[in-house]
Short mmCIF file of C-alpha atoms and ligand atoms in Angstrom, two decimals:
data_model
loop_
_atom_site.label_atom_id
_atom_site.label_comp_id
_atom_site.label_asym_id
_atom_site.label_seq_id
_atom_site.Cartn_x
_atom_site.Cartn_y
_atom_site.Cartn_z
CA MET D 484 0.00 0.00 0.00
CA LYS D 485 1.30 3.42 -0.98
CA ASN D 486 0.83 6.31 1.44
CA ASP D 487 -1.42 9.11 0.20
CA CYS D 488 -2.84 6.96 -2.61
CA LEU D 489 -6.64 7.26 -2.79
CA PHE D 490 -7.21 3.91 -4.48
CA CYS D 491 -4.82 2.09 -2.09
CA ALA D 492 -6.97 3.50 0.74
CA ILE D 493 -10.16 2.36 -1.02
CA ALA D 494 -8.65 -1.09 -1.65
CA ALA D 495 -7.74 -1.33 2.05
CA GLY D 496 -11.28 -0.32 3.07
CA GLU D 497 -10.04 2.84 4.78
CA ILE D 498 -12.17 4.97 2.46
CA PRO D 499 -15.64 3.63 1.61
CA SER D 500 -16.66 2.76 -1.92
CA ASN D 501 -19.74 1.40 -3.63
CA LYS D 502 -18.31 -2.07 -4.26
CA ILE D 503 -19.51 -4.41 -6.95
CA TYR D 504 -16.88 -7.14 -6.61
CA GLU D 505 -13.85 -7.84 -4.44
CA ASP D 506 -11.29 -10.61 -4.09
CA ASP D 507 -7.75 -10.88 -2.73
CA GLN D 508 -6.24 -9.23 -5.83
CA CYS D 509 -8.69 -6.60 -6.98
CA LEU D 510 -11.74 -4.45 -6.43
CA ALA D 511 -14.53 -3.24 -8.72
CA PHE D 512 -16.54 -0.22 -7.53
CA TYR D 513 -18.76 2.49 -8.98
CA ASP D 514 -17.12 5.76 -10.03
CA ILE D 515 -18.06 8.66 -7.76
CA ALA D 516 -18.58 10.96 -10.78
CA PRO D 517 -20.17 8.72 -13.42
CA GLN D 518 -19.66 9.66 -17.05
CA ALA D 519 -22.27 7.19 -18.31
CA PRO D 520 -25.38 5.50 -16.84
CA VAL D 521 -23.07 2.66 -15.77
CA HIS D 522 -19.51 3.63 -14.83
CA PHE D 523 -17.35 1.49 -12.61
CA LEU D 524 -13.63 1.10 -11.99
CA VAL D 525 -11.55 -2.06 -11.64
CA ILE D 526 -8.29 -1.73 -9.70
CA PRO D 527 -5.56 -4.03 -8.41
CA LYS D 528 -5.15 -3.96 -4.63
CA ALA D 529 -1.38 -3.78 -5.05
CA HIS D 530 -0.17 -0.33 -6.03
CA ILE D 531 0.74 0.07 -9.71
CA ALA D 532 0.91 3.70 -10.87
CA SER D 533 -0.61 3.22 -14.34
CA VAL D 534 -0.46 1.05 -17.47
CA ALA D 535 2.97 2.59 -18.03
CA ALA D 536 4.23 0.84 -14.88
CA ILE D 537 3.14 -2.66 -15.94
CA ASP D 538 6.08 -5.01 -16.43
CA GLY D 539 6.98 -8.69 -16.18
CA GLY D 540 7.00 -8.48 -12.41
CA ASN D 541 3.41 -7.28 -11.95
CA SER D 542 1.54 -8.08 -15.17
CA GLY D 543 -0.10 -11.24 -13.81
CA VAL D 544 -2.80 -9.23 -12.09
CA VAL D 545 -3.71 -7.46 -15.33
CA SER D 546 -5.22 -10.56 -16.94
CA HIS D 547 -7.17 -11.08 -13.73
CA LEU D 548 -8.49 -7.49 -13.92
CA PHE D 549 -9.80 -8.20 -17.41
CA GLU D 550 -11.44 -11.44 -16.28
CA VAL D 551 -13.17 -9.41 -13.56
CA ILE D 552 -14.19 -6.72 -16.07
CA ALA D 553 -15.79 -9.36 -18.31
CA ALA D 554 -17.50 -11.18 -15.44
CA THR D 555 -18.76 -7.97 -13.81
CA ALA D 556 -20.12 -6.61 -17.09
CA LYS D 557 -21.91 -9.93 -17.62
CA LYS D 558 -23.28 -9.86 -14.07
CA LEU D 559 -24.64 -6.35 -14.66
CA GLY D 560 -26.17 -7.43 -17.97
CA LEU D 561 -24.02 -5.12 -20.10
CA GLU D 562 -24.04 -6.07 -23.76
CA SER D 563 -21.92 -3.15 -24.98
CA TYR D 564 -19.39 -1.19 -23.02
CA ARG D 565 -16.10 0.67 -23.25
CA VAL D 566 -12.95 -0.02 -21.22
CA VAL D 567 -10.60 2.94 -20.80
CA SER D 568 -7.39 3.62 -18.91
CA ASN D 569 -5.88 7.10 -18.88
CA ILE D 570 -2.11 7.28 -18.58
CA GLY D 571 -0.54 10.58 -17.58
CA GLU D 572 -1.86 14.08 -17.10
CA GLN D 573 -2.45 14.95 -20.75
CA ALA D 574 -4.58 11.82 -21.21
CA GLY D 575 -6.64 12.76 -18.16
CA GLN D 576 -5.26 10.51 -15.42
CA SER D 577 -6.17 12.06 -12.06
CA VAL D 578 -5.54 9.11 -9.72
CA LEU D 579 -2.05 7.62 -9.95
CA HIS D 580 -3.09 4.00 -9.25
CA LEU D 581 -3.86 1.66 -12.16
CA HIS D 582 -7.57 1.54 -12.95
CA PHE D 583 -9.75 0.55 -15.84
CA HIS D 584 -12.93 2.54 -16.38
CA VAL D 585 -15.91 0.53 -17.63
CA LEU D 586 -18.58 2.74 -19.21
CA SER D 587 -21.94 1.63 -20.56
CA GLY D 588 -25.58 2.55 -21.09
CA ARG D 589 -25.29 5.32 -23.67
CA ASP D 590 -24.08 5.84 -27.22
CA MET D 591 -20.30 6.40 -27.33
CA THR D 592 -18.46 8.59 -29.80
CA TRP D 593 -15.18 7.82 -31.53
CA PRO D 594 -12.57 9.18 -31.40
CA PRO D 595 -12.87 9.98 -27.67
CA GLY D 596 -12.19 13.57 -26.64
P1 LIG I 1009 -8.78 9.08 -13.96
O1 LIG I 1009 -9.15 10.54 -13.99
O2 LIG I 1009 -8.75 8.41 -15.30
O3 LIG I 1009 -7.48 8.88 -13.20
O4 LIG I 1009 -9.92 8.34 -13.17
C1 LIG I 1009 -10.08 8.49 -11.79
C2 LIG I 1009 -11.54 8.28 -11.51
O5 LIG I 1009 -11.69 8.08 -10.11
C3 LIG I 1009 -12.43 9.45 -11.88
O6 LIG I 1009 -13.40 9.03 -12.84
C4 LIG I 1009 -13.08 9.86 -10.56
O7 LIG I 1009 -14.41 10.26 -10.69
C5 LIG I 1009 -12.94 8.60 -9.75
N1 LIG I 1009 -12.92 8.78 -8.31
C6 LIG I 1009 -12.22 9.70 -7.60
N2 LIG I 1009 -12.43 9.54 -6.27
C7 LIG I 1009 -13.28 8.48 -6.14
C8 LIG I 1009 -13.89 7.82 -5.03
N3 LIG I 1009 -13.66 8.20 -3.76
N4 LIG I 1009 -14.72 6.78 -5.28
C9 LIG I 1009 -14.97 6.40 -6.55
N5 LIG I 1009 -14.42 6.97 -7.65
C10 LIG I 1009 -13.59 8.00 -7.45
#
């Protein structure tokens, strides 16, 4: 756990979240400022700063995160959804702990803004 990391604190249960799924490796919870009718985040419990910090030593959890994304979307009955991860300030990353946004329930535009 990294000090002063919001999502480490959420993963540790120190800050409450609206949880959808949790296991020993990860957590799925609803975004506090939803950008679509359904908007949840999937995070590893171990601190990884972003996609840019994924390497051979920590990538195992990433496949698990995608299994959880697929299973959670299925559980919520989502037939179409978008998975997004922002890396760095210019791309819009505001929390420096790896997370995948899952957005659904409205028409999406491409390219994203
Ligand atoms: P990003 O800006 O891509 O780093 O995504 C961070 C996301 O975390 C944003 O969509 C925020 O709305 C969301 N967020 C920030 N604080 C919380 C919180 N306490 N609980 C749930 N989601 C949060």
